[in-house]
Coordinates of C-alpha atoms in Angstrom, one line a residue:
Chain A
X1 CA 59.7 190.4 11.8
X2 CA 63.0 190.7 10.1
X3 CA 63.5 192.0 6.6
X4 CA 64.2 188.6 5.2
X5 CA 61.0 187.2 6.6
X6 CA 59.0 190.1 5.0
X7 CA 60.5 189.3 1.6
X8 CA 59.8 185.7 2.1
X9 CA 56.2 186.4 3.1
X10 CA 55.8 188.6 0.0
X11 CA 57.3 185.9 -2.3
X12 CA 55.2 183.1 -1.0
X13 CA 51.9 185.0 -0.9
X14 CA 52.7 186.2 -4.4
X15 CA 53.2 182.7 -5.7
X16 CA 50.0 181.5 -4.1
X17 CA 48.1 184.4 -5.7
X18 CA 49.5 183.5 -9.1
X19 CA 48.5 179.9 -8.8
X20 CA 45.0 181.1 -7.7
X21 CA 44.6 183.4 -10.7
X22 CA 46.2 180.9 -13.1
X23 CA 42.9 179.0 -13.5
X24 CA 41.3 182.2 -14.8
X25 CA 44.3 183.0 -17.0
X26 CA 44.1 179.5 -18.5
X27 CA 40.4 179.7 -19.3
X28 CA 40.9 183.1 -20.9
X29 CA 43.9 181.8 -22.9
X30 CA 42.0 178.8 -24.1
X31 CA 39.1 181.0 -25.1
X32 CA 41.3 183.4 -26.9
X33 CA 43.0 180.5 -28.8
X34 CA 39.6 178.9 -29.7
X35 CA 38.2 182.2 -30.9
X36 CA 41.3 183.2 -32.9
X37 CA 41.5 179.8 -34.7
X38 CA 37.7 179.2 -35.0
X39 CA 36.2 182.6 -35.9
X40 CA 38.0 182.8 -39.3
X41 CA 35.7 179.9 -40.3
X42 CA 32.8 182.4 -40.4
X43 CA 34.7 184.5 -43.0
X44 CA 35.6 181.5 -45.2
X45 CA 32.2 179.8 -45.1
X46 CA 28.8 181.4 -45.0
X47 CA 26.6 180.9 -41.9
X48 CA 24.0 179.4 -44.2
X49 CA 26.2 176.6 -45.3
X50 CA 27.1 175.9 -41.7
X51 CA 23.4 175.3 -41.1
X52 CA 23.2 172.7 -43.9
X53 CA 22.5 169.1 -43.0
X54 CA 25.5 167.5 -44.9
X55 CA 28.9 167.1 -43.2
X56 CA 31.6 165.9 -45.7
X57 CA 34.6 168.2 -45.2
X58 CA 36.8 166.7 -47.9
X59 CA 34.3 167.9 -50.5
X60 CA 33.6 171.2 -48.7
X61 CA 30.3 170.3 -47.2
X62 CA 30.4 171.9 -43.7
X63 CA 26.9 171.5 -42.3
X64 CA 27.2 171.4 -38.5
X65 CA 23.6 170.5 -37.7
X66 CA 24.1 166.7 -37.9
X67 CA 27.0 167.0 -35.5
X68 CA 25.3 169.2 -33.0
X69 CA 22.2 167.1 -33.2
X70 CA 24.3 163.9 -32.7
X71 CA 25.9 165.3 -29.6
X72 CA 22.6 166.4 -28.2
X73 CA 20.8 163.1 -28.8
X74 CA 23.6 161.0 -27.3
X75 CA 23.7 163.3 -24.3
X76 CA 20.0 163.3 -23.9
X77 CA 19.8 159.5 -24.0
X78 CA 22.7 159.2 -21.5
X79 CA 20.9 161.6 -19.1
X80 CA 17.6 159.7 -19.4
X81 CA 19.5 156.6 -18.4
X82 CA 21.9 158.0 -15.9
X83 CA 19.8 160.3 -13.8
X84 CA 17.2 157.8 -12.4
X85 CA 19.9 155.2 -11.8
X86 CA 22.4 157.7 -10.4
X87 CA 19.9 159.4 -8.0
X88 CA 18.4 156.0 -7.1
X89 CA 21.9 154.7 -6.2
X90 CA 22.7 157.8 -4.2
X91 CA 19.4 157.6 -2.2
X92 CA 20.0 153.9 -1.5
X93 CA 23.6 154.5 -0.3
X94 CA 22.7 157.6 1.8
X95 CA 19.3 156.7 3.2
X96 CA 18.4 153.0 2.9
X97 CA 21.4 150.7 2.9
X98 CA 22.8 149.1 6.0
X99 CA 26.3 150.2 6.9
X100 CA 28.1 147.2 5.4
X101 CA 26.4 147.6 2.0
X102 CA 27.3 151.3 2.1
X103 CA 31.0 150.4 2.7
X104 CA 31.0 148.1 -0.3
X105 CA 29.0 150.3 -2.7
X106 CA 30.8 153.6 -2.3
X107 CA 34.3 152.3 -3.3
X108 CA 32.6 150.3 -6.1
X109 CA 31.1 153.5 -7.6
X110 CA 34.5 155.1 -7.3
X111 CA 36.1 152.2 -9.2
X112 CA 33.5 152.7 -11.9
X113 CA 34.6 156.3 -12.1
X114 CA 38.2 155.3 -12.6
X115 CA 37.6 153.0 -15.6
X116 CA 39.2 154.7 -18.7
X117 CA 36.6 155.5 -21.4
X118 CA 38.6 153.6 -24.0
X119 CA 38.1 150.4 -22.0
X120 CA 34.4 151.1 -21.8
X121 CA 34.4 151.6 -25.5
X122 CA 35.9 148.1 -26.0
X123 CA 33.3 146.7 -23.6
X124 CA 30.6 148.5 -25.7
X125 CA 31.9 147.0 -29.0
X126 CA 32.3 143.5 -27.5
X127 CA 29.1 143.3 -25.4
X128 CA 26.5 145.9 -26.3
X129 CA 26.6 146.2 -30.1
X130 CA 25.6 142.7 -31.1
X131 CA 23.3 142.4 -28.1
X132 CA 21.4 145.6 -29.0
X133 CA 21.3 144.7 -32.7
X134 CA 19.8 141.2 -32.0
X135 CA 17.4 142.1 -29.2
X136 CA 16.0 145.2 -30.8
X137 CA 16.3 143.9 -34.4
X138 CA 18.3 146.9 -35.6
X139 CA 20.3 147.0 -38.9
X140 CA 23.5 147.7 -36.8
X141 CA 24.4 147.9 -33.1
X142 CA 26.6 151.0 -33.6
X143 CA 23.9 153.5 -32.7
X144 CA 23.4 156.6 -30.5
X145 CA 21.8 154.4 -27.9
X146 CA 25.0 152.3 -27.5
X147 CA 26.9 155.6 -27.0
X148 CA 24.2 156.8 -24.5
X149 CA 24.5 153.6 -22.4
X150 CA 28.3 153.9 -22.2
X151 CA 28.1 157.6 -21.4
X152 CA 25.6 156.8 -18.7
X153 CA 28.1 154.4 -17.2
X154 CA 30.7 157.2 -17.3
X155 CA 28.4 159.9 -15.8
X156 CA 26.7 157.7 -13.1
X157 CA 29.7 157.8 -10.7
X158 CA 29.7 161.7 -10.8
X159 CA 26.0 161.9 -10.2
X160 CA 26.1 159.3 -7.4
X161 CA 28.9 160.8 -5.4
X162 CA 27.9 164.4 -5.7
X163 CA 24.2 163.8 -4.9
X164 CA 25.1 161.4 -2.1
X165 CA 27.1 164.1 -0.5
X166 CA 24.1 166.5 -0.8
X167 CA 21.8 163.9 0.8
X168 CA 24.3 163.4 3.6
X169 CA 24.3 167.1 4.3
X170 CA 20.5 167.2 5.0
X171 CA 20.2 167.5 8.8
X172 CA 19.1 164.4 10.7
X173 CA 16.4 166.5 12.4
X174 CA 14.4 166.8 9.1
X175 CA 14.1 163.0 8.8
X176 CA 13.3 162.6 12.5
X177 CA 10.6 165.2 12.2
X178 CA 9.1 163.5 9.1
X179 CA 9.1 160.1 10.9
X180 CA 7.6 161.7 14.0
X181 CA 4.7 163.0 11.8
X182 CA 4.0 159.5 10.7
X183 CA 5.7 159.5 7.3
X184 CA 6.9 156.2 5.9
X185 CA 10.5 155.8 4.8
X186 CA 9.6 156.4 1.2
X187 CA 7.6 159.5 2.0
X188 CA 10.5 160.8 4.0
X189 CA 12.9 160.3 1.1
X190 CA 10.6 161.6 -1.6
X191 CA 9.0 164.5 0.1
X192 CA 11.6 165.7 2.7
X193 CA 15.2 164.6 2.1
X194 CA 15.4 164.8 -1.7
X195 CA 13.7 168.2 -1.9
X196 CA 16.0 169.5 0.9
X197 CA 19.0 168.3 -1.1
X198 CA 17.6 169.5 -4.4
X199 CA 20.3 172.0 -5.2
X200 CA 23.1 169.5 -4.7
X201 CA 21.3 166.9 -6.7
X202 CA 20.7 169.3 -9.6
X203 CA 24.4 170.2 -9.5
X204 CA 25.2 166.5 -9.7
X205 CA 23.0 166.0 -12.7
X206 CA 24.5 169.1 -14.5
X207 CA 28.1 167.9 -13.7
X208 CA 27.1 164.5 -15.1
X209 CA 25.8 166.1 -18.3
X210 CA 28.9 168.1 -18.6
X211 CA 31.0 165.0 -18.3
X212 CA 28.8 163.3 -21.0
X213 CA 28.9 166.0 -23.7
X214 CA 32.7 166.3 -23.6
X215 CA 33.4 162.6 -23.8
X216 CA 35.1 161.4 -27.0
X217 CA 36.7 158.1 -27.1
X218 CA 34.0 155.7 -26.1
X219 CA 31.5 157.6 -28.3
X220 CA 33.8 157.5 -31.3
X221 CA 34.1 153.7 -31.0
X222 CA 30.4 152.8 -30.7
X223 CA 28.2 155.4 -32.4
X224 CA 29.1 154.5 -36.0
X225 CA 30.0 158.2 -36.7
X226 CA 27.6 158.6 -39.6
X227 CA 26.6 162.3 -39.9
X228 CA 22.8 161.9 -40.0
X229 CA 20.7 164.7 -38.5
X230 CA 18.6 163.2 -35.7
X231 CA 15.0 164.4 -35.8
X232 CA 13.5 162.7 -32.7
X233 CA 14.1 160.3 -29.9
X234 CA 13.4 157.5 -32.5
X235 CA 16.8 158.3 -33.9
X236 CA 18.5 156.9 -30.7
X237 CA 18.4 153.7 -32.7
X238 CA 20.3 154.9 -35.7
X239 CA 24.0 155.8 -36.0
X240 CA 25.1 159.4 -35.2
X241 CA 28.3 161.5 -35.3
X242 CA 29.1 163.7 -32.3
X243 CA 31.0 167.0 -32.3
X244 CA 33.8 165.5 -30.1
X245 CA 34.3 162.4 -32.3
X246 CA 34.5 164.7 -35.4
X247 CA 37.2 166.8 -33.9
X248 CA 39.1 163.8 -32.7
X249 CA 38.8 161.9 -36.0
X250 CA 39.6 164.8 -38.3
X251 CA 42.0 167.1 -36.4
X252 CA 45.1 164.9 -37.0
X253 CA 44.7 165.1 -40.8
X254 CA 43.9 168.7 -41.6
X255 CA 46.5 171.1 -43.0
X256 CA 46.8 173.8 -40.3
X257 CA 45.2 177.1 -41.5
X258 CA 42.8 175.5 -44.0
X259 CA 39.0 176.1 -43.9
X260 CA 38.5 172.6 -42.5
X261 CA 40.9 173.3 -39.7
X262 CA 39.1 176.6 -38.8
X263 CA 35.7 174.8 -38.9
X264 CA 37.0 172.1 -36.4
X265 CA 38.0 174.9 -34.0
X266 CA 34.6 176.5 -34.6
X267 CA 33.0 173.2 -33.5
X268 CA 35.2 173.6 -30.4
X269 CA 33.6 177.0 -29.8
X270 CA 30.1 175.5 -30.1
X271 CA 31.0 172.8 -27.6
X272 CA 32.4 175.4 -25.2
X273 CA 29.2 177.4 -25.5
X274 CA 27.0 174.4 -24.9
X275 CA 28.9 173.4 -21.7
X276 CA 28.9 177.1 -20.6
X277 CA 25.1 177.1 -21.0
X278 CA 24.8 173.9 -19.0
X279 CA 26.9 175.3 -16.2
X280 CA 25.1 178.7 -16.2
X281 CA 21.7 176.9 -16.1
X282 CA 22.9 174.8 -13.2
X283 CA 24.1 177.8 -11.2
X284 CA 21.0 179.8 -12.0
X285 CA 18.7 177.0 -10.8
X286 CA 20.7 176.5 -7.6
X287 CA 20.8 180.2 -7.0
X288 CA 17.0 180.7 -7.5
X289 CA 16.3 177.8 -5.1
X290 CA 18.5 179.2 -2.4
X291 CA 16.7 182.5 -2.6
X292 CA 13.3 180.8 -2.3
X293 CA 14.4 178.7 0.7
X294 CA 15.8 181.8 2.3
X295 CA 12.5 183.6 1.8
X296 CA 10.7 180.7 3.5
X297 CA 13.1 180.6 6.4
X298 CA 13.1 184.3 7.1
Chain B
X1 CA 59.1 179.4 10.4
X2 CA 60.7 176.0 9.6
X3 CA 57.7 175.1 7.6
X4 CA 57.9 178.3 5.6
X5 CA 61.5 177.7 4.8
X6 CA 60.7 174.2 3.7
X7 CA 57.9 175.5 1.5
X8 CA 60.2 178.0 0.0
X9 CA 62.7 175.3 -0.8
X10 CA 60.1 173.2 -2.4
X11 CA 58.9 176.1 -4.6
X12 CA 62.4 176.8 -5.6
X13 CA 63.0 173.2 -6.4
X14 CA 59.9 173.2 -8.6
X15 CA 61.1 176.3 -10.4
X16 CA 64.5 174.6 -11.1
X17 CA 62.9 171.5 -12.4
X18 CA 60.7 173.6 -14.6
X19 CA 63.7 175.4 -16.1
X20 CA 65.6 172.2 -16.7
X21 CA 62.7 170.7 -18.6
X22 CA 62.6 173.7 -20.9
X23 CA 66.3 173.7 -21.8
X24 CA 66.4 170.0 -22.7
X25 CA 63.4 170.3 -25.0
X26 CA 65.1 173.1 -26.9
X27 CA 68.1 170.9 -27.8
X28 CA 69.0 170.7 -31.5
X29 CA 67.2 168.0 -33.5
X30 CA 69.6 165.4 -34.9
X31 CA 70.6 165.9 -38.5
X32 CA 69.2 163.4 -40.9
X33 CA 72.4 161.5 -41.5
X34 CA 73.1 160.8 -37.8
X35 CA 71.4 157.4 -37.8
X36 CA 67.8 158.4 -37.1
X37 CA 64.9 158.3 -39.6
X38 CA 61.4 159.5 -38.7
X39 CA 58.7 157.8 -40.7
X40 CA 54.9 158.6 -40.4
X41 CA 51.6 158.4 -42.3
X42 CA 49.1 156.0 -43.7
X43 CA 47.6 153.4 -41.3
X44 CA 47.3 151.0 -44.3
X45 CA 51.1 151.0 -44.7
X46 CA 52.1 151.2 -41.0
X47 CA 52.5 147.5 -40.5
X48 CA 54.6 147.2 -43.6
X49 CA 56.7 150.2 -42.7
X50 CA 57.2 148.7 -39.2
X51 CA 58.3 145.4 -40.6
X52 CA 60.8 147.1 -42.9
X53 CA 62.1 149.3 -40.1
X54 CA 62.7 146.2 -37.8
X55 CA 64.4 144.3 -40.6
X56 CA 66.6 147.2 -41.5
X57 CA 67.5 147.9 -37.9
X58 CA 68.5 144.3 -37.4
X59 CA 70.9 144.5 -40.4
X60 CA 72.2 148.0 -39.4
X61 CA 72.1 148.3 -35.6
X62 CA 73.5 151.8 -35.7
X63 CA 70.3 153.2 -37.5
X64 CA 67.1 154.0 -35.6
X65 CA 63.8 154.3 -37.5
X66 CA 60.7 155.5 -35.8
X67 CA 57.4 154.5 -37.5
X68 CA 54.0 156.0 -36.6
X69 CA 50.5 155.9 -38.3
X70 CA 47.8 158.5 -38.2
X71 CA 46.6 158.6 -41.8
X72 CA 48.1 159.6 -45.2
X73 CA 47.1 163.3 -44.6
X74 CA 48.8 163.3 -41.2
X75 CA 52.1 162.0 -42.7
X76 CA 52.2 164.5 -45.5
X77 CA 51.2 167.4 -43.1
X78 CA 54.2 166.3 -41.0
X79 CA 56.4 166.4 -44.1
X80 CA 55.7 170.0 -44.8
X81 CA 55.9 170.8 -41.1
X82 CA 59.4 169.3 -41.3
X83 CA 58.9 166.8 -38.5
X84 CA 59.4 163.6 -40.5
X85 CA 62.0 162.4 -43.1
X86 CA 59.6 160.1 -45.0
X87 CA 55.8 160.3 -45.2
X88 CA 53.8 157.2 -46.0
X89 CA 50.6 157.6 -48.1
X90 CA 48.1 155.3 -49.6
X91 CA 47.0 158.0 -52.1
X92 CA 48.8 160.5 -54.3
X93 CA 49.8 163.8 -52.8
X94 CA 47.1 166.5 -53.3
X95 CA 48.0 169.7 -55.3
X96 CA 47.5 171.9 -52.2
X97 CA 49.8 169.6 -50.2
X98 CA 52.4 169.9 -53.0
X99 CA 52.1 173.7 -52.9
X100 CA 52.6 173.7 -49.1
X101 CA 55.9 171.8 -49.5
X102 CA 57.0 173.9 -52.4
X103 CA 56.5 177.0 -50.1
X104 CA 59.3 175.6 -47.9
X105 CA 61.7 175.8 -50.9
X106 CA 61.7 172.1 -51.8
X107 CA 59.5 169.7 -53.7
X108 CA 58.0 166.4 -52.8
X109 CA 59.6 163.2 -54.3
X110 CA 57.3 160.3 -54.8
X111 CA 58.2 156.6 -54.5
X112 CA 55.8 153.7 -55.3
X113 CA 56.8 151.2 -52.7
X114 CA 54.2 148.5 -53.0
X115 CA 50.7 147.9 -54.3
X116 CA 47.5 147.1 -52.5
X117 CA 44.2 145.6 -53.3
X118 CA 41.0 146.7 -51.5
X119 CA 38.9 143.7 -50.6
X120 CA 35.1 143.9 -50.4
X121 CA 34.1 142.0 -47.3
X122 CA 30.7 140.8 -46.0
X123 CA 29.6 138.5 -43.1
X124 CA 30.1 134.8 -43.8
X125 CA 26.4 134.3 -43.4
X126 CA 25.7 136.6 -46.3
X127 CA 24.8 134.5 -49.4
X128 CA 26.0 137.1 -51.9
X129 CA 28.6 135.5 -54.2
X130 CA 29.8 138.3 -56.5
X131 CA 29.4 142.0 -57.1
X132 CA 30.1 144.6 -59.8
X133 CA 31.7 148.0 -59.4
X134 CA 28.4 149.6 -60.5
X135 CA 26.6 147.7 -57.8
X136 CA 29.2 148.8 -55.2
X137 CA 28.8 152.4 -56.3
X138 CA 25.0 152.1 -56.0
X139 CA 25.3 150.6 -52.5
X140 CA 27.7 153.2 -51.2
X141 CA 25.8 156.1 -52.8
X142 CA 22.6 154.9 -51.2
X143 CA 20.7 153.8 -54.4
X144 CA 20.6 150.2 -53.2
X145 CA 19.3 149.8 -49.6
X146 CA 18.5 146.1 -49.3
X147 CA 20.5 142.9 -50.0
X148 CA 17.4 141.5 -51.8
X149 CA 18.1 143.8 -54.7
X150 CA 21.4 142.0 -55.3
X151 CA 19.8 138.6 -55.0
X152 CA 20.6 138.2 -51.3
X153 CA 18.3 137.9 -48.3
X154 CA 15.7 140.5 -47.3
X155 CA 18.0 142.5 -45.0
X156 CA 18.9 146.2 -44.8
X157 CA 22.4 147.1 -46.0
X158 CA 24.7 148.6 -43.4
X159 CA 27.6 150.5 -45.2
X160 CA 30.9 150.6 -43.5
X161 CA 33.7 152.9 -44.5
X162 CA 37.0 154.3 -43.1
X163 CA 37.1 157.8 -41.7
X164 CA 37.6 160.7 -44.2
X165 CA 41.2 161.2 -43.1
X166 CA 42.1 157.8 -44.6
X167 CA 43.7 157.5 -48.0
X168 CA 41.7 154.3 -48.5
X169 CA 38.5 156.4 -48.0
X170 CA 39.5 158.9 -50.7
X171 CA 40.6 156.1 -53.1
X172 CA 37.3 154.3 -52.6
X173 CA 35.3 157.5 -53.2
X174 CA 37.1 158.2 -56.5
X175 CA 37.5 154.8 -57.9
X176 CA 34.4 152.9 -56.7
X177 CA 31.7 155.4 -55.6
X178 CA 32.5 157.7 -58.6
X179 CA 33.7 154.8 -60.8
X180 CA 36.9 156.7 -61.6
X181 CA 35.0 159.5 -63.4
X182 CA 36.5 162.9 -62.4
X183 CA 33.3 164.8 -63.4
X184 CA 31.1 162.5 -61.2
X185 CA 30.2 164.3 -57.9
X186 CA 28.4 161.4 -56.2
X187 CA 29.1 161.2 -52.5
X188 CA 28.9 158.5 -49.9
X189 CA 25.4 157.9 -48.6
X190 CA 24.8 160.0 -45.4
X191 CA 24.2 156.9 -43.3
X192 CA 27.6 155.3 -44.2
X193 CA 29.2 154.4 -40.9
X194 CA 32.7 156.0 -40.7
X195 CA 34.8 153.8 -38.5
X196 CA 38.2 154.9 -37.1
X197 CA 40.1 151.8 -38.0
X198 CA 40.4 148.8 -40.3
X199 CA 40.0 146.5 -37.3
X200 CA 36.7 148.3 -36.5
X201 CA 35.4 147.4 -40.0
X202 CA 36.5 143.8 -39.7
X203 CA 34.9 143.5 -36.3
X204 CA 31.5 144.9 -37.4
X205 CA 31.5 142.8 -40.6
X206 CA 32.3 139.6 -38.6
X207 CA 29.5 140.4 -36.2
X208 CA 26.7 141.8 -38.4
X209 CA 25.1 139.9 -41.3
X210 CA 23.8 143.2 -42.7
X211 CA 27.2 144.8 -43.1
X212 CA 29.4 145.4 -46.1
X213 CA 32.8 147.0 -45.8
X214 CA 36.1 147.4 -47.5
X215 CA 39.6 146.9 -46.2
X216 CA 43.2 146.7 -47.4
X217 CA 44.0 143.1 -48.4
X218 CA 46.6 142.9 -45.6
X219 CA 43.9 143.5 -43.0
X220 CA 41.4 140.8 -44.2
X221 CA 41.0 138.0 -41.6
X222 CA 39.7 134.5 -42.4
X223 CA 36.5 135.0 -40.4
X224 CA 35.0 137.4 -43.0
X225 CA 33.9 136.7 -46.5
X226 CA 35.7 138.3 -49.4
X227 CA 33.5 139.0 -52.4
X228 CA 34.9 138.8 -56.0
X229 CA 34.5 142.0 -58.0
X230 CA 33.9 142.6 -61.7
X231 CA 34.5 145.8 -63.7
X232 CA 31.2 145.4 -65.6
X233 CA 28.6 143.0 -66.7
X234 CA 30.8 141.1 -69.1
X235 CA 34.0 141.1 -67.2
X236 CA 34.8 138.1 -64.9
X237 CA 34.5 138.3 -61.2
X238 CA 38.0 138.4 -59.7
X239 CA 39.2 137.7 -56.1
X240 CA 41.9 140.0 -54.9
X241 CA 45.4 138.5 -54.7
X242 CA 49.0 139.4 -55.4
X243 CA 48.6 137.7 -58.8
X244 CA 45.4 139.5 -59.9
X245 CA 46.8 142.8 -58.7
X246 CA 50.0 142.5 -60.7
X247 CA 48.2 141.5 -63.9
X248 CA 45.7 144.4 -63.3
X249 CA 42.7 142.1 -63.5
X250 CA 41.4 143.0 -60.0
X251 CA 39.6 146.3 -60.4
X252 CA 40.2 147.9 -57.0
X253 CA 43.9 148.1 -56.6
X254 CA 46.2 151.0 -56.0
X255 CA 49.8 152.1 -55.5
X256 CA 51.2 152.8 -52.1
X257 CA 53.6 155.7 -51.7
X258 CA 56.4 157.1 -49.7
X259 CA 57.2 160.8 -50.0
X260 CA 60.3 162.8 -49.1
X261 CA 60.7 166.6 -49.1
X262 CA 63.4 167.2 -51.7
X263 CA 65.7 164.6 -53.3
X264 CA 66.5 162.0 -50.6
X265 CA 70.0 162.1 -49.4
X266 CA 72.3 160.3 -47.0
X267 CA 70.7 157.7 -44.8
X268 CA 67.2 158.3 -46.1
X269 CA 68.4 157.5 -49.7
X270 CA 70.1 154.3 -48.5
X271 CA 67.0 153.2 -46.7
X272 CA 64.7 153.9 -49.7
X273 CA 67.1 152.0 -52.0
X274 CA 67.0 149.1 -49.6
X275 CA 63.2 149.1 -49.7
X276 CA 63.3 148.4 -53.4
X277 CA 65.7 145.5 -53.0
X278 CA 64.3 141.9 -53.3
X279 CA 64.9 141.1 -49.6
X280 CA 62.7 144.1 -48.6
X281 CA 60.0 143.3 -51.2
X282 CA 59.7 139.8 -49.8
X283 CA 58.3 141.4 -46.6
X284 CA 55.6 143.1 -48.7
X285 CA 54.4 139.7 -49.8
X286 CA 54.3 138.3 -46.3
X287 CA 52.1 141.2 -45.1
X288 CA 49.5 140.6 -47.8
X289 CA 50.5 143.5 -50.1
X290 CA 51.8 143.2 -53.6
X291 CA 55.5 143.8 -54.2
X292 CA 56.9 146.2 -56.8
X293 CA 59.2 144.2 -59.1
X294 CA 60.6 147.0 -61.3
X295 CA 61.0 150.2 -59.3
X296 CA 60.5 153.2 -61.5
X297 CA 60.3 156.5 -59.6

């Protein structure tokens, strides 16, 4: 190897290393930026007033609870809708459907994943709001439930494609063994294939939840954005204001460096922490299961 | 070997492109008299500002005017960040915003460029025929929860408002919810829906017989019902129109503003002077706002 080649080698491998580490650097930079802009909020406003139930920033009411509650209830509703449908679709595509149906369904799910959330928001305003209001006899159709339905549509493709991959990865011999023991098709799916693919399916659900909690545009258009603290699942039928919609609606207007500005970044920190917790839970669950299965196999 | 060299070339090319992108973005911004005006702010005014800009550019093809919305606060924030020449606002500048501009060594100049009425709108199916300011305040502060209490049907009231970054929201809070009383600290009821756009309010009112909303007169469409408003029990109930706004009989009307940082000069001054000319004020009328006849800054 000549000298030139060595330099070349060094240069290229260096560049590749930098691009590899850049993801870590970006996350750290974002975290630093969030903390430096958001933490001053704690100095300007007491923690107690952040735990109030009234959000009205232009009159200095900075209670975050309605916003956190709003994000949680919309995400919870979306998960309740998306998980059964998503896993059901994945099971159908991977286990039950004939080949031609599979070839139509898979691209269709991917098309659903490609629809921009603003477009889904329009769909929500046009189709769901008045339908929900009339069929459930609600005062208004702009509710948490409307947001949940749209978010379910957004997260279903993620859940379907990831859990379908996990189901595909289950070895054929498992199913053959189950059928040989006299299990029906349903018993094979429910008791053998799904448990075997469990860690992949749980990852799929967690990715779906992550997608849901960060979504902004569709939610802002259909949830009504009223900062009411939800107290139970019953509040799915009333308007809510999510953290993401609050940041999007108010960030453009605040004077940079003001208390309101710092609080909006603080909401960003809370969002970041919540998705971190979701991710950590997911990997903890997957990790524990792998250990248990390793124990059984050894 | 060949592949490596190719990769190296590609990486080098990427670096070059990266460098070039940087140097163009650092180019000097054009001075304000070079034929370019940046205009930003209130969503209420954005259609009017656009119409003016188009008209002015067709008369003076050498001038380019860029108009964007985003809310009154957004426009004024851009003014003290020095990224716009003219900020549009549907409310007066706040003291802290004035201070921020004065920190830059200049002071904001205010121009009343048109007037606007805020119409109270309900669904056409709603039998309500008239409303007083006091009743509006009670509705939006949450004291009245059912249309029955106003002589309407037995339906819950769904309150619609613009987002808090909107000048219309602030004006409505001060003049309607608090009835113009500075000491009054009444707030919007917690369950008021905050919609991101005027169109959002119109769409929900058109669709929902429970809803009540407010919108600038320029945004009212024929498929919603405008309710006449009275100042008090003895005053007459007035529909919003150019005429009732100019005679100050319609109670919920306000001035619309443009702000500049420092005394306007050059092109910006010529443009603002043109805005007060009769030919520009005709456009105000066409868009559903109320023209200023005598401009007094």
